CSV table of C-alpha atoms and ligand atoms in Angstrom, one decimal:
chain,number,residue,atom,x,y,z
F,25,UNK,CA,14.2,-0.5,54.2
F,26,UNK,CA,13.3,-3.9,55.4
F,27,UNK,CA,13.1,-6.9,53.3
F,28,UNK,CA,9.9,-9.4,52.8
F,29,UNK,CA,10.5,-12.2,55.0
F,30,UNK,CA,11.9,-9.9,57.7
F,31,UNK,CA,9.0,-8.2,57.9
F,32,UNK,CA,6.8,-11.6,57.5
F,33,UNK,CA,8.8,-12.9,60.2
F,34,UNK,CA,8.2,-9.9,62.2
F,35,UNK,CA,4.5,-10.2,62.4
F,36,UNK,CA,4.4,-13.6,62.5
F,37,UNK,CA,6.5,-13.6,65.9
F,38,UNK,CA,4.6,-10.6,67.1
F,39,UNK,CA,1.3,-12.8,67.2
F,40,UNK,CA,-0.3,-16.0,68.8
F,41,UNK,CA,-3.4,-17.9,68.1
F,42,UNK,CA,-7.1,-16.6,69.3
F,43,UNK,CA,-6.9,-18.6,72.4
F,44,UNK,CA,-10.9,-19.8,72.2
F,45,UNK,CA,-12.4,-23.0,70.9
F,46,UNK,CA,-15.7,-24.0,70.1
F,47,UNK,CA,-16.9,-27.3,69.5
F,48,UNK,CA,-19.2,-27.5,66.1
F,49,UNK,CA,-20.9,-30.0,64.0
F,50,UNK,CA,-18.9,-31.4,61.1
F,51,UNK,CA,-21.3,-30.1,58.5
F,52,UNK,CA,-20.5,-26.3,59.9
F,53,UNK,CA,-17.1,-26.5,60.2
F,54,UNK,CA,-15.7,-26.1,56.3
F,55,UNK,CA,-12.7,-23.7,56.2
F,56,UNK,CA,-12.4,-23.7,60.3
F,57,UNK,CA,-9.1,-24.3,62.1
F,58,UNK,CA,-9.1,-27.5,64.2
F,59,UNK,CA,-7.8,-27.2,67.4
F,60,UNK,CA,-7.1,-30.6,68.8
F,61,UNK,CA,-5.2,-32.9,67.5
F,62,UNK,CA,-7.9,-36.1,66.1
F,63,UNK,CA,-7.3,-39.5,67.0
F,64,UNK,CA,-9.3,-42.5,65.0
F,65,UNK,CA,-10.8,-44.7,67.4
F,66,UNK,CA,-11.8,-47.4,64.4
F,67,UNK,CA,-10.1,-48.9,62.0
F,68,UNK,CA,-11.2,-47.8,58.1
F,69,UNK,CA,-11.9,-50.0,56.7
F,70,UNK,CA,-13.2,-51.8,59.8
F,71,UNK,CA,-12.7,-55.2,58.3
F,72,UNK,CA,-11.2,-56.7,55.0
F,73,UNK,CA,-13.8,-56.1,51.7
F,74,UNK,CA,-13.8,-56.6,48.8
F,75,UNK,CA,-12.5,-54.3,45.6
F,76,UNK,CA,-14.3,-55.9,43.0
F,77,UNK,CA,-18.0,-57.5,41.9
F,78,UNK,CA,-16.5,-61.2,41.5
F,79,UNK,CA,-15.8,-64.6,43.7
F,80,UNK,CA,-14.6,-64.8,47.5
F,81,UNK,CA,-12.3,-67.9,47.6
F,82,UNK,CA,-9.5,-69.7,50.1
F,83,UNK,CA,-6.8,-69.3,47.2
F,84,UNK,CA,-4.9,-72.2,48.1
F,85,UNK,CA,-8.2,-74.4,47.2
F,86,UNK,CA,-7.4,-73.6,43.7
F,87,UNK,CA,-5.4,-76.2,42.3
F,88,UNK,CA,-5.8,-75.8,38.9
F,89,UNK,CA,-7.4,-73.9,36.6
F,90,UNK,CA,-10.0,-74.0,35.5
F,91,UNK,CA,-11.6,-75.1,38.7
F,92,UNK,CA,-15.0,-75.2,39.8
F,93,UNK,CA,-16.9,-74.6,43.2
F,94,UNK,CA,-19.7,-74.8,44.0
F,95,UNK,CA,-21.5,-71.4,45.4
F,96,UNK,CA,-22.0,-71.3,49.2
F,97,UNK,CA,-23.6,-67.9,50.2
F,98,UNK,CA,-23.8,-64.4,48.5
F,99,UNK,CA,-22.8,-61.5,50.1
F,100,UNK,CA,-23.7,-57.9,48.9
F,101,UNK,CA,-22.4,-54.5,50.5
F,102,UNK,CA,-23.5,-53.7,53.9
F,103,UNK,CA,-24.2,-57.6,54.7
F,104,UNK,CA,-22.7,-59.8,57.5
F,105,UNK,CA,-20.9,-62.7,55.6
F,106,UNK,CA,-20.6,-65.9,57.7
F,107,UNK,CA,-17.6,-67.8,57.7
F,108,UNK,CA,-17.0,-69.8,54.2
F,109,UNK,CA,-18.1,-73.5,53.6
F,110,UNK,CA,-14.4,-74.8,52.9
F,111,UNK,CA,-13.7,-75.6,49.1
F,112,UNK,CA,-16.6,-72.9,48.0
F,113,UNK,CA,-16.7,-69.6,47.1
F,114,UNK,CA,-19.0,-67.1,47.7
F,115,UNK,CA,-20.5,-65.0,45.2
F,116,UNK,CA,-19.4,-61.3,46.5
F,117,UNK,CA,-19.8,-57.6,45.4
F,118,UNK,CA,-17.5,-54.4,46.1
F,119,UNK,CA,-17.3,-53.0,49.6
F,120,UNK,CA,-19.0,-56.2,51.1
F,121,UNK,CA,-16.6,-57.8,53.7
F,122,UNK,CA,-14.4,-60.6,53.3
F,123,UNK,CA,-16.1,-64.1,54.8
F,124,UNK,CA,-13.4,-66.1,57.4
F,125,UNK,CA,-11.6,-68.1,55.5
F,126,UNK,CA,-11.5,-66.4,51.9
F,127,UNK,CA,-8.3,-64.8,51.2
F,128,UNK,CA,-8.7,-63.7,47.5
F,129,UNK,CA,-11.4,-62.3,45.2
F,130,UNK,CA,-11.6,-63.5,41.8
F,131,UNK,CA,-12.9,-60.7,39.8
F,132,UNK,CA,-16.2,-62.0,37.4
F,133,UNK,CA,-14.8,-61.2,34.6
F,134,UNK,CA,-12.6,-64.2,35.1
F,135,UNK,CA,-15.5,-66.1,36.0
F,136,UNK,CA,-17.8,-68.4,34.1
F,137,UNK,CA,-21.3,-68.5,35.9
F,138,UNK,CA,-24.5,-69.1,34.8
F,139,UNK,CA,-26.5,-69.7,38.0
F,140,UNK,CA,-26.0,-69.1,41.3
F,141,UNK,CA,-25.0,-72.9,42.0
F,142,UNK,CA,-21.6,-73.0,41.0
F,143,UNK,CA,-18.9,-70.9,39.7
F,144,UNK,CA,-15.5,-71.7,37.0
F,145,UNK,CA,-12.4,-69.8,38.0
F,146,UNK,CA,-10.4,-69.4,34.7
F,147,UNK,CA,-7.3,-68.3,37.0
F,148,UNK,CA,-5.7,-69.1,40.4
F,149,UNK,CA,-5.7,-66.1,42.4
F,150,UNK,CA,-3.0,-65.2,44.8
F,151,UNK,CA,-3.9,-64.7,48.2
F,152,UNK,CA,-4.8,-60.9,48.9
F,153,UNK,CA,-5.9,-61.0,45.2
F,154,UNK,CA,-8.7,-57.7,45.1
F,155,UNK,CA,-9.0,-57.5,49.0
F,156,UNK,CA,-8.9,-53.8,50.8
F,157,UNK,CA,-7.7,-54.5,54.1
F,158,UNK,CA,-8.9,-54.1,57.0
F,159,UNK,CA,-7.5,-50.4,58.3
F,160,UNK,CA,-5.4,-49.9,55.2
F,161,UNK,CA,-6.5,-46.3,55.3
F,162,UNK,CA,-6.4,-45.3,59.2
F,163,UNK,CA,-5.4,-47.9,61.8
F,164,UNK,CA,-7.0,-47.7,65.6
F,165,UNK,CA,-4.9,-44.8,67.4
F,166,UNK,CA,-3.6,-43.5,64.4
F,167,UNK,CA,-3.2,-39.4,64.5
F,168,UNK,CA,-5.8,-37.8,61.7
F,169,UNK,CA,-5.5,-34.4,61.3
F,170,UNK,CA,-3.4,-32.2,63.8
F,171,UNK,CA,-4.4,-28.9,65.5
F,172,UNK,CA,-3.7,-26.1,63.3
F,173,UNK,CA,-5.1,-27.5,60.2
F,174,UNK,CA,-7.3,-25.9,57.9
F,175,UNK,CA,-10.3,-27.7,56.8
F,176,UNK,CA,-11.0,-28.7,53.3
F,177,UNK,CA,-14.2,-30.9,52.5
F,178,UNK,CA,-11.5,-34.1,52.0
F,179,UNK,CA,-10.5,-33.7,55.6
F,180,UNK,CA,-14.4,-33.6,56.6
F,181,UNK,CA,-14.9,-36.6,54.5
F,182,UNK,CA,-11.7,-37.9,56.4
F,183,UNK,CA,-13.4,-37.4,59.7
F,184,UNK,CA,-16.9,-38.7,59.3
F,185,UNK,CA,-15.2,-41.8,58.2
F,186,UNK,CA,-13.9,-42.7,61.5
F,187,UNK,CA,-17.4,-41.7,63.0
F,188,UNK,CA,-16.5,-38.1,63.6
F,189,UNK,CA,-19.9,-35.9,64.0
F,190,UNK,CA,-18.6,-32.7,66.0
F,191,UNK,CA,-15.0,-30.7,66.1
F,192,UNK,CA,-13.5,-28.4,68.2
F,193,UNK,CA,-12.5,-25.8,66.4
F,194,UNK,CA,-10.6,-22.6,67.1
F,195,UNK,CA,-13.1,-19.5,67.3
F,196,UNK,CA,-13.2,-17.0,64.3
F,197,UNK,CA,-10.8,-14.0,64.3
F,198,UNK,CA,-12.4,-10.3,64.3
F,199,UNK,CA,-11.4,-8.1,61.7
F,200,UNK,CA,-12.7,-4.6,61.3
F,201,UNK,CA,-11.4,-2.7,58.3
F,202,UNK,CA,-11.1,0.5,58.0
F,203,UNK,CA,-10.8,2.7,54.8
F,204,UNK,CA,-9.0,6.5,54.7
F,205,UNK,CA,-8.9,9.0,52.6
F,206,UNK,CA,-11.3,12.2,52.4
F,207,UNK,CA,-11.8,11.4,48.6
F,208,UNK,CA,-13.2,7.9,49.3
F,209,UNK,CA,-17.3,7.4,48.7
F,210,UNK,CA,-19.1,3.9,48.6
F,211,UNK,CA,-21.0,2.7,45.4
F,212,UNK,CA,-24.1,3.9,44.9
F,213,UNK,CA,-23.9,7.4,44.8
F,214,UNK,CA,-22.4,9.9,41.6
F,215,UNK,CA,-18.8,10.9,41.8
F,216,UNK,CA,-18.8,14.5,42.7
F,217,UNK,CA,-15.6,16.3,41.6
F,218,UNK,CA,-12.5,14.7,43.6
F,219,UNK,CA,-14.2,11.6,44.3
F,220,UNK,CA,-13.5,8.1,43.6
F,221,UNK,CA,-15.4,5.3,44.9
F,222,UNK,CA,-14.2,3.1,47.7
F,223,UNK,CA,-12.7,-0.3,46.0
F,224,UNK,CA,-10.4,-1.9,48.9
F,225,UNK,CA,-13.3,-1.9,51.8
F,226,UNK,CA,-15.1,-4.6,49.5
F,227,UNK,CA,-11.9,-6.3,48.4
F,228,UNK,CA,-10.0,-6.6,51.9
F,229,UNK,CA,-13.7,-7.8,53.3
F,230,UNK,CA,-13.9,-10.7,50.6
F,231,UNK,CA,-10.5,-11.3,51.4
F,232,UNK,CA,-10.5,-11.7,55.2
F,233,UNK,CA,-14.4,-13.0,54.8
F,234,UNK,CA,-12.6,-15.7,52.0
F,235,UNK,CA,-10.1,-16.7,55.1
F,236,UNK,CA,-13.3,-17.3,57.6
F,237,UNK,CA,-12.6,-14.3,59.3
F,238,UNK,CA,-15.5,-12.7,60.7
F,239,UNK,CA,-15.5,-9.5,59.2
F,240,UNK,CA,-16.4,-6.0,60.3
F,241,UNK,CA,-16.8,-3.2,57.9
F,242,UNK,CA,-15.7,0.5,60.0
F,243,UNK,CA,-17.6,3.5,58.0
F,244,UNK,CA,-14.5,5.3,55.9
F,245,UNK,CA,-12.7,8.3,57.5
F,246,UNK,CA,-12.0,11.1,55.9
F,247,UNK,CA,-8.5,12.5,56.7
F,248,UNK,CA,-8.6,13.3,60.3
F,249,UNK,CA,-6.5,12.5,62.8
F,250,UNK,CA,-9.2,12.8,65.3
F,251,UNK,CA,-11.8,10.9,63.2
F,252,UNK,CA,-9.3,8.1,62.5
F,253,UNK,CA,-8.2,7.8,66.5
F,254,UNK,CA,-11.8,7.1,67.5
F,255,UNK,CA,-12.7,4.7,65.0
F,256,UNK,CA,-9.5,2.8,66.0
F,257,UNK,CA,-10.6,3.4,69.8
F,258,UNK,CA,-14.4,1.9,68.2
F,259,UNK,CA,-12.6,-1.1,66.3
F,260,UNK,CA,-10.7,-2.5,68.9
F,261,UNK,CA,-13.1,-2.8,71.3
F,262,UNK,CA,-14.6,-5.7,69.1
F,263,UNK,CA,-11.6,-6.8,66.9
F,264,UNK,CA,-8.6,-9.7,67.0
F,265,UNK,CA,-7.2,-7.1,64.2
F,266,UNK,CA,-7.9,-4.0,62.4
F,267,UNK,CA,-7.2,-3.4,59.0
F,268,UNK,CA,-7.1,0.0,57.5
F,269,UNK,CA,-5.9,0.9,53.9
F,270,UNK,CA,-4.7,4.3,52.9
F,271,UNK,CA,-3.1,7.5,55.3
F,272,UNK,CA,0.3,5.4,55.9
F,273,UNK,CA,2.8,7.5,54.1
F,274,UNK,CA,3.9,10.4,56.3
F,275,UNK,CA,2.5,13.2,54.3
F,276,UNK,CA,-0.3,15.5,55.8
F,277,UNK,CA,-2.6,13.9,55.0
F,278,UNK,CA,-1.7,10.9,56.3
F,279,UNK,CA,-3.0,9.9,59.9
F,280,UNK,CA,-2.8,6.1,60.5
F,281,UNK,CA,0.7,6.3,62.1
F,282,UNK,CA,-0.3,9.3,64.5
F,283,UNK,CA,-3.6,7.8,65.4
F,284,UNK,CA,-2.2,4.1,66.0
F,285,UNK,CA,0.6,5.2,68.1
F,286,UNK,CA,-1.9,7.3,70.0
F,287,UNK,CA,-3.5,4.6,71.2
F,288,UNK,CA,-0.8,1.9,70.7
F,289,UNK,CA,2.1,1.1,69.2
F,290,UNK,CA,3.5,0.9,65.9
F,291,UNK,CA,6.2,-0.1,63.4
F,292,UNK,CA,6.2,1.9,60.0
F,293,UNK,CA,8.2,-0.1,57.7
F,294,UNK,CA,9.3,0.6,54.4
F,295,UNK,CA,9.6,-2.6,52.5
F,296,UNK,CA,11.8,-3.8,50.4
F,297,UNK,CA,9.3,-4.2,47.7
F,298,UNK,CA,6.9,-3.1,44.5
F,299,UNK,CA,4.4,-2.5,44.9
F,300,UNK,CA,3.5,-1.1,48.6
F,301,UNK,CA,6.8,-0.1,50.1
F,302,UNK,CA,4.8,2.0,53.3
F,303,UNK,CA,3.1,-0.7,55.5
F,304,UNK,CA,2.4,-0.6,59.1
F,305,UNK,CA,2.4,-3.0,62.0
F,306,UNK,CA,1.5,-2.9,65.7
F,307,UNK,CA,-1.0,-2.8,67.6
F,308,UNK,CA,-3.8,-0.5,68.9
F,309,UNK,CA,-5.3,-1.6,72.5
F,310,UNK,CA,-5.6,-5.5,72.1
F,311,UNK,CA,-6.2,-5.7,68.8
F,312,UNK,CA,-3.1,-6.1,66.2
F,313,UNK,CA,-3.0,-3.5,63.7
F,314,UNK,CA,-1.9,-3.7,59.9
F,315,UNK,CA,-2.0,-0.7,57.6
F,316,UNK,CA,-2.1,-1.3,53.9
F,317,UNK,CA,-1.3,1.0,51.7
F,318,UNK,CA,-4.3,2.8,49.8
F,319,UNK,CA,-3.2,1.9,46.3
F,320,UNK,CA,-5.6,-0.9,45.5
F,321,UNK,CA,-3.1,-3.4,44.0
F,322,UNK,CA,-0.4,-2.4,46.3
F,323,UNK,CA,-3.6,-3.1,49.0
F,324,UNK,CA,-3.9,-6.4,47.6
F,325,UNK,CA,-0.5,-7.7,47.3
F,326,UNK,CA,1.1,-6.2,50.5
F,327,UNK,CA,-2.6,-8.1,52.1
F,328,UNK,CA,-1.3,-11.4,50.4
F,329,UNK,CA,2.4,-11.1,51.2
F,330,UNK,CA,1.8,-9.6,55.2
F,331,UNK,CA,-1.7,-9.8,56.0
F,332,UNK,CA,-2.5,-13.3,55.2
F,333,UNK,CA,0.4,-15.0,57.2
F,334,UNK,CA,-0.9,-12.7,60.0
F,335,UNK,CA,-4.3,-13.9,60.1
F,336,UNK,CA,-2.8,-17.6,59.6
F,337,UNK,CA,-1.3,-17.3,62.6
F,338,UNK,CA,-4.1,-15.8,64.6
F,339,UNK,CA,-6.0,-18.4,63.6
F,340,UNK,CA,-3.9,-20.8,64.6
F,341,UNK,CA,-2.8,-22.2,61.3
F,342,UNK,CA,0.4,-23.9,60.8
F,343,UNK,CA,2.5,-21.5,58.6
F,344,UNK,CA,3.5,-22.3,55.1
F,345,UNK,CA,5.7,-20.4,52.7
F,346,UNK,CA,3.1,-20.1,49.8
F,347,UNK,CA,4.1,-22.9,46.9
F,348,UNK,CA,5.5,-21.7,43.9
F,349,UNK,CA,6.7,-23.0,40.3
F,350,UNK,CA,9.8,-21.7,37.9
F,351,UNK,CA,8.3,-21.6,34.5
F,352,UNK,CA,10.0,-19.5,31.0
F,353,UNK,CA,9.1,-16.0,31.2
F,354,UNK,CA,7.5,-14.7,27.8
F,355,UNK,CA,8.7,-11.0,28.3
F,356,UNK,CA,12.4,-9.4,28.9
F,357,UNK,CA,13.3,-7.4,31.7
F,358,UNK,CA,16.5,-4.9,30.3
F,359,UNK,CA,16.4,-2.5,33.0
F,360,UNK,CA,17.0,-4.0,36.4
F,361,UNK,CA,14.9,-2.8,39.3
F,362,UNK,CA,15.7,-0.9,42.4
F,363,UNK,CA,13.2,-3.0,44.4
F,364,UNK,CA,12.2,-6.4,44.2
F,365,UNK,CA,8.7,-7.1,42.4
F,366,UNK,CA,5.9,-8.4,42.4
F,367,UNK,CA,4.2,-8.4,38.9
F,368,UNK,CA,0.8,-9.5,38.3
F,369,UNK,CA,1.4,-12.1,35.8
F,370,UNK,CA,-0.7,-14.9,34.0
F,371,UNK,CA,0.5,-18.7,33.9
F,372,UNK,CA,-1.2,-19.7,30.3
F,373,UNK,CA,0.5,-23.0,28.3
F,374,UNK,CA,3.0,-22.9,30.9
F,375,UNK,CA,4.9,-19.9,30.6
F,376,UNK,CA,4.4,-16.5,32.3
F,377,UNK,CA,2.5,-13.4,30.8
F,378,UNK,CA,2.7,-10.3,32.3
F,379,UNK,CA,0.6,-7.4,32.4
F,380,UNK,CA,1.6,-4.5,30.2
F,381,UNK,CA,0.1,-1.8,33.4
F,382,UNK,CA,2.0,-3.0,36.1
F,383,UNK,CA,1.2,0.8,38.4
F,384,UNK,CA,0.0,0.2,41.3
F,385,UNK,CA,-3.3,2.3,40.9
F,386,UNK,CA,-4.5,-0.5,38.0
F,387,UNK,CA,-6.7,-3.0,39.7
F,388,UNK,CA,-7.5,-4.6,36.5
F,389,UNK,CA,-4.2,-6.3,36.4
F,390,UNK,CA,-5.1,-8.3,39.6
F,391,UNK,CA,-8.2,-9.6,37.9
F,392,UNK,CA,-6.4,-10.2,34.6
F,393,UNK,CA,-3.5,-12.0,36.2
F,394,UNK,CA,-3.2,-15.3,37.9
F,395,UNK,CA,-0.3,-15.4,39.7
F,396,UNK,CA,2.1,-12.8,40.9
F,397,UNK,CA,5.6,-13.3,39.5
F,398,UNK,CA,8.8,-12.5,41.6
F,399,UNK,CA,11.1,-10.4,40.0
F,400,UNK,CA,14.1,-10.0,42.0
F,401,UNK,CA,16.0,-6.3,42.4
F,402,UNK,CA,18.8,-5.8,40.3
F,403,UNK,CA,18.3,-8.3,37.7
F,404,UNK,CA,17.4,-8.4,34.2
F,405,UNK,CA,15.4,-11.2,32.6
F,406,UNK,CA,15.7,-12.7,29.2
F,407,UNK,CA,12.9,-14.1,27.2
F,408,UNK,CA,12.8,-17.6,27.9
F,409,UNK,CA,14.6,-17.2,31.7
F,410,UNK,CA,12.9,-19.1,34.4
F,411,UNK,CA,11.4,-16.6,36.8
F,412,UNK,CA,9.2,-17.3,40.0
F,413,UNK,CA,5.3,-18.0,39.8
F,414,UNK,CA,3.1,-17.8,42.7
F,415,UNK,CA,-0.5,-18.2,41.5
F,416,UNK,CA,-2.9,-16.3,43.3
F,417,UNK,CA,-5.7,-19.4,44.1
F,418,UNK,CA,-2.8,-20.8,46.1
F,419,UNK,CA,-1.8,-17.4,47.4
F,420,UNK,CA,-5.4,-16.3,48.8
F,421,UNK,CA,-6.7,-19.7,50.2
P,520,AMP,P1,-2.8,6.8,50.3
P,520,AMP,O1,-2.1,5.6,50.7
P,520,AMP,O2,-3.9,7.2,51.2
P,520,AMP,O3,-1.9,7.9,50.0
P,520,AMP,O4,-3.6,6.5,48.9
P,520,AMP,C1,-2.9,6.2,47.8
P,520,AMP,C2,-3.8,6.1,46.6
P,520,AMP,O5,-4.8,5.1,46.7
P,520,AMP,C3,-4.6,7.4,46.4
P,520,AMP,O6,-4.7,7.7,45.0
P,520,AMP,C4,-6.0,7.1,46.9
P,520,AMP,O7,-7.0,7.8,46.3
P,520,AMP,C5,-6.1,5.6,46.6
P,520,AMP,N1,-6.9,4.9,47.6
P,520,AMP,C6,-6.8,5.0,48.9
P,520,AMP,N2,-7.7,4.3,49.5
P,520,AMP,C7,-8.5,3.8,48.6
P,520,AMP,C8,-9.7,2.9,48.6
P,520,AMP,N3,-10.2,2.5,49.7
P,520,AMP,N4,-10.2,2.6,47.4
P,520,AMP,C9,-9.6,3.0,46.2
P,520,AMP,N5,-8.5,3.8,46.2
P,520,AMP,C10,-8.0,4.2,47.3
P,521,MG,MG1,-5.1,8.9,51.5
C-alpha cells in the first residue's frame, strides 16, 4: 500500500512540462499556461486621475471654507488637461487625469455650482484627496504574472491593461483515453444482455477537455491483451499521456498492466485510499501512462486526486495542494475505516452532508455532491466534529 501524497509526489517528480510554446493573441488564450514570465513596460495608471465627478484643486489654496474659485478649464475622461491657472480649479470627471498643479479632488457633492464660471468648496481637501496615482496598480518593470500561471479572464484583463495584445503560451498537452472492458458500449445503441454503456470515456474527456487538454477519444477495447497493446502502441504515437480506465486489477480479465509494461514501464500501486485503491503509473513509449480504475466514481476521484496534478505539471503549472475548509460534519462515523476516504459530500449552510451511497459503482453521488470530504483511516466522527472539505469546483479547475 502506498499513501496519497506519496503517490502524488511520485508522479509529480516522474514528469516535466511539454517543452513547446506558442505565441497567441490575448483573446485565444483563456485557460492557457503562460510561459514567460510578463513584465509591464507602462505604468497603470499611466498618470494621476481622478476617483470622483467633482473639482481639481491646489489644496493648499484653500484657506478657508467655504471658499470660492473661479473655474479654469474642464476636463472629461480621455482628455489632455493643461497645467492649472493657479488659485482655480478645474471642473473634472472620473478617470480624467490630474492637471499640474492640482493635488486634491473635491468631490461635487461638496460643491456648490451653478455655472461653469465658478465653483464653492464647502471643505478643505487634503492633498491626495480622491486622486488614483499614477502606477498605483503596476509600476514600470514590475513582474505581472509569472510562467506557470493559469489564465483566468482577470489575468487577461491584467495584461491588456499594460498594452499586452499577444502571449506565449505553453502548447496544449495530448491526451488520448482509452476505455476497457468487453462489457462497455457507447450511447446510442440498446443494452444487449451484459452490457452497460460506456460513462468514464465522456467524463475523463470533459475532464481533461475542462483542463485545456487537447483530447483524444481511443475506440473502447474489449478485454484483450492484444487489442489493448496496439491501441496503446496507436495512442502514443500522438499523445503527451494516455488515459485508460478499467483492466487494472490483476484478475484475467485485466490487461492494462500486461500491455503497458509491454511496451513501457509501469508502477501498479495500491493506494492507500477509498475509493480506487488499484491505479497505475508509468509510461508507454513517450507518452506518460495513468490507469484509473473502471469504477466510475473511483475513475473520478482517483482522476482528481492523481490525474489532475499530473496534467498540471505537464502543462507547466505551478503545483498547489487543492484548498480546503474544516466545517461540522452533520453525520457520525461509529465504525472507523481501514482506508482513508474520500466521501462525496455536500457543503449546504455550512456544514457537510454526505451521500447515503457512498459505493463506488454510484455516479449519482458525484453529481449530488459538491465537495469530497476526507475522512481519515481509523477514526470515528461525531456529529458536529470538524472534518475536511474539498469542494469539487476548486478541485476540477
Ligand atoms: P474494472 O476496473 O475493469 O474491473 O471495472 C470495474 C467496474 O467498473 C466494473 O463493474 C465495470 O463494468 C465498470 N466500468 C469499467 N469501465 C467502465 C466505463 N468506461 N464506464 C462505466 N463503467 C465502467
Ligand atoms: Mg474491466
Amino acid at each position: 500500500m502506498i499513501e496519497i501524497e506519496e503517490a502524488q509526489s511520485q508522479i509529480i517528480q516522474a514528469v516535466s512540462s511539454v517543452s513547446e510554446t506558442e505565441n497567441i493573441a490575448l483573446a485565444e488564450s483563456l485557460g492557457r499556461i503562460l510561459a514567460k514570465n510578463i513584465t509591464s513596460e507602462i505604468n497603470v495608471p499611466p498618470a494621476d486621475n481622478s476617483a470622483m465627478d467633482g473639482f481639481a484643486v491646489t489644496a493648499s489654496d484653500v484657506t478657508q471654507s467655504p471658499c470660492s474659485f473661479s473655474v479654469s478649464q474642464r476636463i472629461p475622461a480621455g482628455s489632455a488637461p493643461s497645467a492649472l491657472t493657479p488659485s482655480t480649479a478645474a471642473r473634472i470627471f472620473t478617470g480624467a487625469e490630474i492637471p499640474e498643479n492640482a493635488d486634491a479632488v473635491v468631490i461635487q457633492e461638496n460643491c456648490e455650482f451653478s455655472d461653469d464660471q465658478t465653483v464653492t468648496l464647502n471643505i478643505s481637501p487634503s492633498k491626495g484627496d480622491n486622486i488614483r496615482r499614477q502606477g498605483q496598480d503596476i509600476k514600470t518593470g514590475d513582474l505581472v504574472l509569472s510562467s506557470g500561471q493559469k489564465l483566468s479572464p482577470q489575468h487577461l484583463g491584467l495584461l491588456a491593461s499594460i498594452g499586452i495584445t499577444h502571449i506565449t503560451v505553453f502548447r496544449k498537452v495530448r491526451v488520448s483515453i482509452l476505455s476497457t472492458g468487453s462489457e462497455l458500449i457507447t450511447p446510442g445503441t440498446p443494452l444487449q444482455p451484459g452490457q452497460i454503456y460506456n460513462s468514464n470515456q465522456i467524463m475523463l474527456a470533459q475532464l481533461l477537455g475542462s483542463l485545456g487538454c487537447e483530447v483524444s477519444i481511443c475506440p473502447a477495447v474489449v478485454d484483450s491483451l492484444e487489442q489493448t497493446i496496439q491501441r496503446f502502441k496507436d495512442a502514443s504515437a500522438t499523445s503527451d499521456l494516455i488515459v485508460s480506465s478499467g483492466g487494472v486489477s490483476v484478475g484475467d480479465e485485466d490487461h492494462v498492466k500486461a500491455a503497458a509494461e509491454s511496451l513501457g514501464n509501469l508502477n501498479l500501486w495500491k493506494i492507500n485510499i477509498k475509493p480506487g485503491k488499484p491505479l497505475a503509473f508509468g509510461h508507454i513509449a513517450n507518452s506518460k501512462f495513468l490507469g484509473l480504475p473502471g469504477n466510475p466514481v473511483s475513475a473520478f476521484v482517483t482522476f482528481i486526486l492523481f490525474g489532475i496534478p499530473l496534467i498540471k505539471t505537464l502543462q507547466g503549472q505551478n503545483h498547489q495542494k487543492p484548498m480546503s475548509f474544516f466545517l461540522p460534519s452533520n453525520f457520525a462515523i461509529d465504525k472507523p475505516r481501514r482506508r482513508p476516504e474520500f466521501i462525496r459530500a455536500r457543503i449546504e449552510n455550512n456544514a457537510v452532508e454526505k451521500f447515503p451511497n457512498q459505493s463506488s459503482g454510484v455516479l449519482s453521488s458525484t453529481c449530488w455532491a459538491n465537495a469530497l470530504a476526507f475522512i481519515p483511516d481509523n477514526k470515528t466522527i461525531t456529529k458536529g466534529e470538524l472534518i475536511e472539505v474539498f469542494p469539487l469546483d476548486l478541485l476540477q479547475s
